[in-house]
Coordinates of C-alpha atoms in Angstrom, one line a residue:
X240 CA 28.4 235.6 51.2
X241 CA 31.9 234.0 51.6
X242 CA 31.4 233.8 55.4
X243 CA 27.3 232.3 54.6
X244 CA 29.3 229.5 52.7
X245 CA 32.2 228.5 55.0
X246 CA 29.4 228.4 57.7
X247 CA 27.3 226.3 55.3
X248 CA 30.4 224.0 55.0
X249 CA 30.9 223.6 58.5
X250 CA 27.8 222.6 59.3
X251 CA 27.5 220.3 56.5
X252 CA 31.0 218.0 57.5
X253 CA 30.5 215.1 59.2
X254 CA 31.5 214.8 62.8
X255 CA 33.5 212.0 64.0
X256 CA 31.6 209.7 66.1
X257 CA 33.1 209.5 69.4
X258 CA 33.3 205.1 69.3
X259 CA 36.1 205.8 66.8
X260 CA 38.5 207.2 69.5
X261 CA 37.3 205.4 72.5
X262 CA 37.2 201.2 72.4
X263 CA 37.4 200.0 75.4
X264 CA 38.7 196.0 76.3
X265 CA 39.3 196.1 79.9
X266 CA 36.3 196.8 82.0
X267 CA 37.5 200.0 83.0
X268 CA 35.2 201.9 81.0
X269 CA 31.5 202.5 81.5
X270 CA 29.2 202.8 79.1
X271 CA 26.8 206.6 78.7
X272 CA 24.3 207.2 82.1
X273 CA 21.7 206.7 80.0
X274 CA 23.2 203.1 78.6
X275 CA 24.3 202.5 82.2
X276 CA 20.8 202.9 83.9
X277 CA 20.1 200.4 81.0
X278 CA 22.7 197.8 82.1
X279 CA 21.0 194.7 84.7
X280 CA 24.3 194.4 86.4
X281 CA 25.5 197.7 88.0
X282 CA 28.4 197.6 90.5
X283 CA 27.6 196.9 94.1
X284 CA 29.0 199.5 96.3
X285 CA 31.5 197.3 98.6
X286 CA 33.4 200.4 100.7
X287 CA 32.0 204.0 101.4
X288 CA 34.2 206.9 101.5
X289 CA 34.3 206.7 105.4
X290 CA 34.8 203.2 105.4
X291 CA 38.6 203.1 103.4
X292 CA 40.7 202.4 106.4
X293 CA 41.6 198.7 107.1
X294 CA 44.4 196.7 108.0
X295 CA 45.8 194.3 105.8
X296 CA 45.2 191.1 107.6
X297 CA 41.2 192.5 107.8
X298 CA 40.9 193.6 104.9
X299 CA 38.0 192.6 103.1
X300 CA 40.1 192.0 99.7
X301 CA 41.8 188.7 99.5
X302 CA 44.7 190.3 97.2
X303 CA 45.4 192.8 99.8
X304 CA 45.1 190.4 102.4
X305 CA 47.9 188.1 100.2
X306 CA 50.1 191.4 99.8
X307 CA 50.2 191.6 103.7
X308 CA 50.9 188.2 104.3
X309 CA 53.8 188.6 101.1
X310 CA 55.2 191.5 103.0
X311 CA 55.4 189.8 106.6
X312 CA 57.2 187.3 104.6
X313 CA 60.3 189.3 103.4
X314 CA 59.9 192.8 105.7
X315 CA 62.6 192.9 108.1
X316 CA 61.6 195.3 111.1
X317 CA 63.2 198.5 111.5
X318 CA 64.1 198.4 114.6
X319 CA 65.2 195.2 115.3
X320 CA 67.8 196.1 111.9
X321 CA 69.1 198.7 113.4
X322 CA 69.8 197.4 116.6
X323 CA 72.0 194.3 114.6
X324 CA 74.2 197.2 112.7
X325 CA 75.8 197.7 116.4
X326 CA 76.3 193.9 117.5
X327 CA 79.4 192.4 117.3
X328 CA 80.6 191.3 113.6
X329 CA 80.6 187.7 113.8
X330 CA 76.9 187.8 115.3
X331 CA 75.1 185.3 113.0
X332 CA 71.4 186.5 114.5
X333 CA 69.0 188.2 111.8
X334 CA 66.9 191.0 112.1
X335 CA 63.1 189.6 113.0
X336 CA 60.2 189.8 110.2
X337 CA 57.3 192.0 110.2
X338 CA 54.2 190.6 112.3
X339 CA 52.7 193.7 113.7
X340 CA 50.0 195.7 111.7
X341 CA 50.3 199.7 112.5
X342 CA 47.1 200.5 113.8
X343 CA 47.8 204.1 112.2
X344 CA 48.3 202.5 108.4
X345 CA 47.2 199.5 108.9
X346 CA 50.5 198.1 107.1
X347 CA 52.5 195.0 108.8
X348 CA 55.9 197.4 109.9
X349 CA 57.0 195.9 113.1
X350 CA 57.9 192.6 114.8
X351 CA 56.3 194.0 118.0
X352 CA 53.8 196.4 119.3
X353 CA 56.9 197.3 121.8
X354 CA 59.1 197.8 118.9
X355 CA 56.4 200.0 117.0
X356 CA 56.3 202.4 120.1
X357 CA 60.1 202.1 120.2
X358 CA 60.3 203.3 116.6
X359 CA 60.2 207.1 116.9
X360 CA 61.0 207.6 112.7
X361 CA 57.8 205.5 111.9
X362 CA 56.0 208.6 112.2
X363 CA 57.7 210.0 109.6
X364 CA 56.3 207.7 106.6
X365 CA 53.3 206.3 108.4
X366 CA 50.9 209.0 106.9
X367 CA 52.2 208.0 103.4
X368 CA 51.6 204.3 104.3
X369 CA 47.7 205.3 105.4
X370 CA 47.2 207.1 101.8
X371 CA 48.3 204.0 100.0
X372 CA 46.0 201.9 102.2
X373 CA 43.3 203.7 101.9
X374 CA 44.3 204.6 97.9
X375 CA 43.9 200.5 97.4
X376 CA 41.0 200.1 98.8
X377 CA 39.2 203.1 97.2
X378 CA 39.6 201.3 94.0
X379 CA 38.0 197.9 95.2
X380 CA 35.6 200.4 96.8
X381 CA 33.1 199.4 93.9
X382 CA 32.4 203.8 93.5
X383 CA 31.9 204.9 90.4
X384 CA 35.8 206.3 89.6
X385 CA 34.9 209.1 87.3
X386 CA 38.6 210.3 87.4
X387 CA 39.1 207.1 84.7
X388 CA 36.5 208.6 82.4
X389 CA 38.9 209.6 79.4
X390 CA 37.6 212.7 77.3
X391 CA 37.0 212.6 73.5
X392 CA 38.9 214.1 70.9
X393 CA 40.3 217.9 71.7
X394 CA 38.2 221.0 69.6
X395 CA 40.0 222.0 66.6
X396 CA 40.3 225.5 68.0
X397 CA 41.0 224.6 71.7
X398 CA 45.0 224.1 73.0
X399 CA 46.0 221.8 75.6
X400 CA 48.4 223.4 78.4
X401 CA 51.3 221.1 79.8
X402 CA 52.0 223.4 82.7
X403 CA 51.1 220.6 85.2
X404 CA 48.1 218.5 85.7
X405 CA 45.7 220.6 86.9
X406 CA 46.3 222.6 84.3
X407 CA 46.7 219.6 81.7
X408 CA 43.3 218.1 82.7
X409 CA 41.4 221.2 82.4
X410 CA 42.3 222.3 79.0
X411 CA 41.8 218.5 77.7
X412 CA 38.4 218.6 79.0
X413 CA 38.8 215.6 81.7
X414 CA 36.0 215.2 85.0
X415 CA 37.1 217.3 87.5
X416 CA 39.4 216.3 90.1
X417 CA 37.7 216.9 93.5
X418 CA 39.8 215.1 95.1
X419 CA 43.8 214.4 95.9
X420 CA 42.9 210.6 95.5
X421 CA 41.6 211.3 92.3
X422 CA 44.2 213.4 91.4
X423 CA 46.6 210.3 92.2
X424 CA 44.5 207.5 90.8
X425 CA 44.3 209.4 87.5
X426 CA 48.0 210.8 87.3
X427 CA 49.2 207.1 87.8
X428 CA 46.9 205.5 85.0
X429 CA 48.0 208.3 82.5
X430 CA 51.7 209.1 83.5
X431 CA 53.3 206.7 80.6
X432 CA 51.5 208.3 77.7
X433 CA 51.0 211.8 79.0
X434 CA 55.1 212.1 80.5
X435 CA 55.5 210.7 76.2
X436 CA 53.4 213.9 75.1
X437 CA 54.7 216.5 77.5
X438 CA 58.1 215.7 75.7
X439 CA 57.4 215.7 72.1
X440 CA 54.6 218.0 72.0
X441 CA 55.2 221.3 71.0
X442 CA 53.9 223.0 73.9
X443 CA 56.3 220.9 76.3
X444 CA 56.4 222.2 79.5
X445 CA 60.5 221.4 78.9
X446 CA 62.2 224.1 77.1
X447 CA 65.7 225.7 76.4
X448 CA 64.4 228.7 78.9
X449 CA 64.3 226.5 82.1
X450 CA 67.7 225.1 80.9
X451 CA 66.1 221.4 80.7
X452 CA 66.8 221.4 76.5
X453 CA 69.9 221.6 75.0
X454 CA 70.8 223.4 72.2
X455 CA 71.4 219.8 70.3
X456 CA 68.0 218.8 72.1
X457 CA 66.3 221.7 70.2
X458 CA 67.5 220.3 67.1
X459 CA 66.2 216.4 67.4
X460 CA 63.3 218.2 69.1
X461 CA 61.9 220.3 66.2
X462 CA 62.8 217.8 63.7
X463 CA 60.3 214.8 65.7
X464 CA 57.8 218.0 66.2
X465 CA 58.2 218.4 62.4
X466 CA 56.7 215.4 61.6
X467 CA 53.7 215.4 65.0
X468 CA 52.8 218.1 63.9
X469 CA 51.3 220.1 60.8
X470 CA 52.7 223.5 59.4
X471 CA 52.1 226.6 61.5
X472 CA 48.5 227.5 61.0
X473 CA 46.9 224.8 59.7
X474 CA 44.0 222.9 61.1
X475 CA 45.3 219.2 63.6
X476 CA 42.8 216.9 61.7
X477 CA 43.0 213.7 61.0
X478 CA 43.0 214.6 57.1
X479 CA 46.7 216.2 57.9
X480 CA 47.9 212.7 58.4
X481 CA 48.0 211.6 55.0
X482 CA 50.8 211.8 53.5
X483 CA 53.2 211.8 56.9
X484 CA 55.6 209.2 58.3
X485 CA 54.3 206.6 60.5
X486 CA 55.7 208.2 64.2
X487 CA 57.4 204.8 66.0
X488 CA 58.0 204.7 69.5
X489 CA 60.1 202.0 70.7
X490 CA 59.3 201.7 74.8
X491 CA 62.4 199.3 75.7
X492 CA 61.9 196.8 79.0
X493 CA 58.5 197.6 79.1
X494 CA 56.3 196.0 81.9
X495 CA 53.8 197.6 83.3
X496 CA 53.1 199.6 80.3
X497 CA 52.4 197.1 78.1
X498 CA 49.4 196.3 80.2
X499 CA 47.4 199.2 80.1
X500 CA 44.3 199.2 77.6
X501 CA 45.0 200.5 74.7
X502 CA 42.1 203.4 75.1
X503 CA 44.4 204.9 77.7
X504 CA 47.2 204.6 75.4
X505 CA 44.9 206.4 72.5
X506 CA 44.9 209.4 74.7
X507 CA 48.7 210.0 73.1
X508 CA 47.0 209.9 69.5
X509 CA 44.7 212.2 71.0
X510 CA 47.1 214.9 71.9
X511 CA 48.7 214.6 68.2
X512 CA 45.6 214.5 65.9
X513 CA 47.4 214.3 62.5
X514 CA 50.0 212.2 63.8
X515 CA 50.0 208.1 63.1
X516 CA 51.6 206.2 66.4
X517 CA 52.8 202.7 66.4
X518 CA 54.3 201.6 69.4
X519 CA 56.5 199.0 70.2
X520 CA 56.5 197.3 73.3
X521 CA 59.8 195.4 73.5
X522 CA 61.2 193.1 76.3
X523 CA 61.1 190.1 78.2
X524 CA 58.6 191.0 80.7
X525 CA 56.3 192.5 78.1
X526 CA 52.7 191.4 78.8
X527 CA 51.0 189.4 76.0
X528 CA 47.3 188.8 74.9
X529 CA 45.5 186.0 76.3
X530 CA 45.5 182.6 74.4
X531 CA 41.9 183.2 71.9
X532 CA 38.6 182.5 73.1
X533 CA 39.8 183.0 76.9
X534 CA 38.5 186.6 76.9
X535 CA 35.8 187.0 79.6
X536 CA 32.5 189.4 79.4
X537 CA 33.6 191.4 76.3
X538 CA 32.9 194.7 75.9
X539 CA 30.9 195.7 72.2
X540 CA 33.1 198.4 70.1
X541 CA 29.6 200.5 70.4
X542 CA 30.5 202.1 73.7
X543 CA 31.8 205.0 73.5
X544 CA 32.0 206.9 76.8
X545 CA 34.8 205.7 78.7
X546 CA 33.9 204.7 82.6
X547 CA 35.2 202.5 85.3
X548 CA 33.0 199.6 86.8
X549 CA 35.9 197.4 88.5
X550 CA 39.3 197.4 88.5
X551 CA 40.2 193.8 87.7
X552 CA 38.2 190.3 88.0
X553 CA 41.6 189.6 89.6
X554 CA 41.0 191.5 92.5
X555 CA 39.3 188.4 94.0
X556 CA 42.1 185.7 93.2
X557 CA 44.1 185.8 97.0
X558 CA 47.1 184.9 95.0
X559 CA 49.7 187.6 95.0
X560 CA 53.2 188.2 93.6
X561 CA 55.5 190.2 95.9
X562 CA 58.0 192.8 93.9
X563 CA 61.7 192.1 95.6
X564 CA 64.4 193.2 93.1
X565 CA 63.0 193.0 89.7
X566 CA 59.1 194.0 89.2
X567 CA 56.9 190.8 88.5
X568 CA 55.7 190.3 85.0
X569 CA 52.1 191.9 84.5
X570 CA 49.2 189.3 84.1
X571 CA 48.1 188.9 80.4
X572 CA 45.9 191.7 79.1
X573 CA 42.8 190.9 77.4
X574 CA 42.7 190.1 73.5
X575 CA 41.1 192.8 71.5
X576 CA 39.2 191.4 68.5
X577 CA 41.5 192.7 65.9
X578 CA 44.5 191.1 67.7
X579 CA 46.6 189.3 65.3
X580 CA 50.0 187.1 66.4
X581 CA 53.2 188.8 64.7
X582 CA 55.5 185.7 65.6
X583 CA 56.1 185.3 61.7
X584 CA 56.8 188.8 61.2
X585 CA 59.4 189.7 64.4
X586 CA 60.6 185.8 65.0
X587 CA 59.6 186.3 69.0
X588 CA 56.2 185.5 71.1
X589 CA 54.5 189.2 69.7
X590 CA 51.2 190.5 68.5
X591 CA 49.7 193.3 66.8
X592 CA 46.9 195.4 67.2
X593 CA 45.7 198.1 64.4
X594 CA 43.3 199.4 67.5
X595 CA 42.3 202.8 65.6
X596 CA 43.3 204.8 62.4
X597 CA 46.2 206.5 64.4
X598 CA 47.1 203.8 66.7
X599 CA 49.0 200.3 66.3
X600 CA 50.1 198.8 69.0
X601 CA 52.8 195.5 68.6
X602 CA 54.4 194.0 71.7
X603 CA 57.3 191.6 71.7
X604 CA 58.4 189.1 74.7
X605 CA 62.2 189.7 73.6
X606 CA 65.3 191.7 74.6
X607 CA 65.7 194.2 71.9
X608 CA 69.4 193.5 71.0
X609 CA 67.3 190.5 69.6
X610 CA 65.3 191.9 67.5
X611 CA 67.3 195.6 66.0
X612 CA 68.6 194.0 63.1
X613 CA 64.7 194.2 61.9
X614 CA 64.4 198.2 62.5
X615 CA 67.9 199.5 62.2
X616 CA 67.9 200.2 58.5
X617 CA 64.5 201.9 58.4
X618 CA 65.3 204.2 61.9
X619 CA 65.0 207.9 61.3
X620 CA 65.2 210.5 63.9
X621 CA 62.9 212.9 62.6
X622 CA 59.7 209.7 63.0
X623 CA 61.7 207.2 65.5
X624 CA 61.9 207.7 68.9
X625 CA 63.0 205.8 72.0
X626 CA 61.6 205.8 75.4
X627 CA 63.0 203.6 78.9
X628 CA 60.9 203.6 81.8
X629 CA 63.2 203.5 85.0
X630 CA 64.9 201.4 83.0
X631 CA 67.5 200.9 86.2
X632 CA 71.0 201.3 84.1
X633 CA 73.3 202.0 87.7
X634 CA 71.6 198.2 89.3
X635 CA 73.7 195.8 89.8
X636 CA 73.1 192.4 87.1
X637 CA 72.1 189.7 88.8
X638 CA 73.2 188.0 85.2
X639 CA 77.0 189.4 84.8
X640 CA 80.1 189.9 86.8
X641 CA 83.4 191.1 86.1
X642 CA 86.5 189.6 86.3
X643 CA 87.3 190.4 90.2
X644 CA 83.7 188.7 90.6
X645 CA 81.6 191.8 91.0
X646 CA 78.3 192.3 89.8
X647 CA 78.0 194.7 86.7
X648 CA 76.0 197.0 86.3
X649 CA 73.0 196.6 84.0
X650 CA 73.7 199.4 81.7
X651 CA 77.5 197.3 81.0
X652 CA 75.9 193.7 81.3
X653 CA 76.0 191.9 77.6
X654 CA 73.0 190.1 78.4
X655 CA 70.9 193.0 79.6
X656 CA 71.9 197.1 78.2
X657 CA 75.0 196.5 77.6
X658 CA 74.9 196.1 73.6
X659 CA 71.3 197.6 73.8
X660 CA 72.6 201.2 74.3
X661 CA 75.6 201.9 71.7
X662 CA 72.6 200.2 69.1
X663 CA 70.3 203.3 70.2
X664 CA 73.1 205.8 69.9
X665 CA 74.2 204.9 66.1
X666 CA 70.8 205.2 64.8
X667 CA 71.3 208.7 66.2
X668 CA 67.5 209.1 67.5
X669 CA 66.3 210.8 70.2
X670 CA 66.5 208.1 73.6
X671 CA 64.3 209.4 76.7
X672 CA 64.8 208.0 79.8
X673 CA 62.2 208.1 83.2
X674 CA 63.3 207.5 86.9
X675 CA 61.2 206.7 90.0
X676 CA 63.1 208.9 92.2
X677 CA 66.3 211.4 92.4
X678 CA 68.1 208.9 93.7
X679 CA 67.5 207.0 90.7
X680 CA 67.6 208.8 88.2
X681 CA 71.3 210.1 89.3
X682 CA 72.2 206.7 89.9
X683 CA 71.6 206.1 85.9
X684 CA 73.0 209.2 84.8
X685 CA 76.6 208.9 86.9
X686 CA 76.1 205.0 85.3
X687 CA 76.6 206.7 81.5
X688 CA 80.5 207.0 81.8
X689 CA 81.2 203.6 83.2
X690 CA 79.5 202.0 80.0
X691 CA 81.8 201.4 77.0
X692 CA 80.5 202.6 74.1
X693 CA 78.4 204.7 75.8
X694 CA 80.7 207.1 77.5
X695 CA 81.8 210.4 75.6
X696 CA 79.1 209.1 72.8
X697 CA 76.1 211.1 73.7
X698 CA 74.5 214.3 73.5
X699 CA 72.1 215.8 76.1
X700 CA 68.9 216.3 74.7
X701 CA 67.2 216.7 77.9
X702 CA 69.0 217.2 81.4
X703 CA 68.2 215.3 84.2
X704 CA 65.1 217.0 86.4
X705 CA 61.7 216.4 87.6
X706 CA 59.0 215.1 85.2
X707 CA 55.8 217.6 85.4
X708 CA 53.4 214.3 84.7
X709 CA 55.4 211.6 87.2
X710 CA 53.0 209.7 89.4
X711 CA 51.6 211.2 92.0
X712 CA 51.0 207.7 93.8
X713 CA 53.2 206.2 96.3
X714 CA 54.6 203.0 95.4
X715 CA 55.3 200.7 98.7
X716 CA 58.3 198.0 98.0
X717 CA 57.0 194.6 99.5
X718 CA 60.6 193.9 101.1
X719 CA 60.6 197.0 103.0
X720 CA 57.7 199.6 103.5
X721 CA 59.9 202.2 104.2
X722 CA 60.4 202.2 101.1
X723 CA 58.9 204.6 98.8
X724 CA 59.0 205.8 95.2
X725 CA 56.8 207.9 92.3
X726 CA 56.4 206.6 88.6
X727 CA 57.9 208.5 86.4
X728 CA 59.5 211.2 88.9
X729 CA 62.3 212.0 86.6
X730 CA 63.0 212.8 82.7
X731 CA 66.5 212.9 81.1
X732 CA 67.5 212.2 77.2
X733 CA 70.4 211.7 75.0
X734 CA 71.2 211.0 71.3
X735 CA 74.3 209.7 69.9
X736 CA 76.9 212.3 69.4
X737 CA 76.6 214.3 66.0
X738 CA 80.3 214.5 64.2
X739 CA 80.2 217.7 61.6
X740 CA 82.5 216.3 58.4
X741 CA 84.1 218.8 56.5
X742 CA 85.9 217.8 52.9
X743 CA 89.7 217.9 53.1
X744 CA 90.6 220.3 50.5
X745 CA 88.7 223.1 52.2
X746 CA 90.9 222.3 55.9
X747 CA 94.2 222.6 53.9
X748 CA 93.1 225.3 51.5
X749 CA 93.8 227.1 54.9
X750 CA 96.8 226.8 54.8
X751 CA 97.7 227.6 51.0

């Protein structure tokens, strides 16, 4: 009878319809096959599978064709480099530009067809070079990219593995990945929320056993999982929520980030069912809604199956931005229809976006030392967390120098994380830090004991290693090709240093 009426009551609750979780603003979601067949305009197949391969200067993508032109613009060639590190010193002559187009990757990497066949190392990155190549054009291809299509919320009874992505995809229920392009198109769109996830989530792939938490990292650890989650052996509902701390995450110099639609972003909520997210997207390169009533071909709140049609209307604009030293700014992102300005609120160019139940998104165009006096009273390290993304502490400031005339580095620059970093260790929550490469992330770590009041003012929480849900995508640098580095290759994390206080007549009733 008992088990007749819990069945009863199963059947009787409501299910949660699917448009809740999934709202998509950016054209990259499609709606149901049956809506789709629906639909007049249906994408037009531009590139088959066998038909990826072009050279930039023939591409038939004006924004590639403006990258290649960008990158023959600032590209020194290799070999003719080289060959000026043995001329004489006072030799004024410069190494020549790139001109030539590998007709291997297709990439300008050469002055010269003679200095191509000269370069015997070129072989050594030009298969990497291809992939990219052949990686952009697949997603101007106009195919139906079915690695984009986001899964709904995760059965009550069914537990998500964060062993790796393979593993990660199949136990969240995403398409399958038939290929290693889709695996790197969809490991690149979800690395910033899923590498947040695999951290905090309970079932973190980083544990004390493979040495990557601490014993104080256990500690901040379980008391952020104490609030994400809901007591051992109860139900992850949404119902669980009430009641619970708002979780913040603050994502400091956030730039690419900040653009991605906040669907792909829900996918964090997703993991944490009875957890509230409001993340803050704070720095100067944060990117902001459009201005109102410039949003093109908007998408109705009714569609619910998450799809990809194009990548971008910008992908026929030939204008393009090069990345030298510091990443360009991200376009503006499309304005959602519950977008609200927060200017009056934060006192900075920000909005606000309640998108679901357990989702708010704000983003603010400011440095954060700008804006901490407005959080630092209310920070608590069992619901506030902290997360940099390559943040690039060991760089040189192009801002600051010392007093012999040398450039600081950005983690010691006052007008970059210099006073950003000692703010983040007082509140005493939990800071996580990404790299795009070892090189990089060691470069930021050695960086921690040349910044004052940073050095000897830390706790590991996590030590420094590979991140299981980095980027499986090459990036290519536009000043140099050879030149190549993964999102989100590396974790690491600190706190500010605990001090136990003991009262004073207990120390000297030792010696009575």
């Amino acid at each position: 009878m008992l088990l007749r009426l819990t069945t009863r009551r199963l059947a009787a609750r409501p299910r949660i319809s699917p448009a809740v979780f999934t709202r998509p603003i950016f054209n990259l979601l499609l709606c149901k096959p049956e809506q789709a067949n629906k639909s007049s305009s249906q994408p037009t197949l531009l590139l088959t599978q066998d038909d990826l391969f072009h050279p930039f200067s023939k591409s038939p993508f004006p924004p590639v064709r403006a990258r290649g032109e960008a990158i023959q613009n600032l590209a020194p060639c290799p070999v003719c480099a080289s060959s000026h590190e043995h001329d004489h010193a006072h030799t004024k002559a410069q190494p020549r530009l790139v001109k030539f187009e590998c007709p291997e990757c297709g990439w300008p990497t050469h002055c010269s067809e003679a200095h191509w066949k000269e370069d015997i190392e070129h072989q050594k990155y030009c298969r990497r070079l291809r992939e990219a190549n052949e990686d952009d054009h697949d997603l101007r291809s106009g195919r139906e990219l079915h690695e984009f299509k986001l899964p709904e919320p995760q059965g009550y009874e069914e537990t998500i593995s964060f062993a790796n992505w393979d593993v990660f995809w199949y136990t969240r229920g995403f398409s399958s990945m038939d290929t290693e392009r889709s695996r790197r198109h969809a490991s690149k769109l979800l690395t910033y929320p899923v590498t947040i996830g695999g951290a905090l989530h309970q079932h973190s792939p980083l544990t004390s056993s493979n040495q990557r938490v601490t014993p104080e990292g256990s500690r901040s650890l379980a008391a952020l999982r104490s609030t994400l989650h809901v007591e051992p052996g109860a139900p992850e509902t949404e119902e669980a929520a009430v009641g619970k701390p708002q979780v913040r995450i603050f994502i400091l110099g956030a730039r690419a980030e900040s653009s991605l639609p906040p669907h792909v972003w829900q996918q964090l909520c997703l993991l944490f069912p009875s957890t509230h997210f409001h993340l803050f997207f704070i720095g100067p390169q944060v990117s902001l809604p459009k201005p109102p009533g410039t949003v093109q071909n908007p998408i109705p709140e009714t569609k619910s199956d998450p799809k990809v049609t194009r990548t971008s209307d910008a992908q026929n604009e030939p204008s393009y931005l090069p990345n030298v030293y510091q990443p360009p700014t991200p376009a503006a992102i499309e304005r959602h229809k519950r977008t609200r300005s927060s200017i009056e609120r934060y006192g900075v160019p920000s909005y606000t976006v309640p998108y679901t139940p357990q989702l708010t998104i704000t983003g603010m165009q400011a440095n954060y030392a700008d804006v901490h006096a407005q959080f630092q009273h209310t920070l608590d390290p069992y619901s506030d967390l902290y997360f940099m993304f390559s943040p690039g502490f060991g760089f040189p400031s192009l801002e600051s120098v010392d007093d012999s005339g040398q450039p600081l580095l950005q983690i010691a620059s006052p007008t970059e994380w210099g006073p950003v970093l000692p703010m983040l260790l007082a509140s005493k929550c939990s800071v996580f830090v990404t790299g795009f490469s070892p090189a990089d992330v060691e470069r930021d770590v050695r960086s921690l004991s040349l910044a004052p009041g940073v050095a000897g003012e830390f706790e590991w929480v996590i030590t420094p290693g590979p991140n299981t849900f980095g980027s499986e995508k090459w990036e290519i640098a536009d000043f140099d090709p050879r030149v190549m580095v993964k999102t989100n290759w590396g974790i690491w994390a600190i706190r500010g240093k605990s001090r136990d206080i003991q009262q004073k007549d207990k120390i000297f009733s030792l010696f009575s």
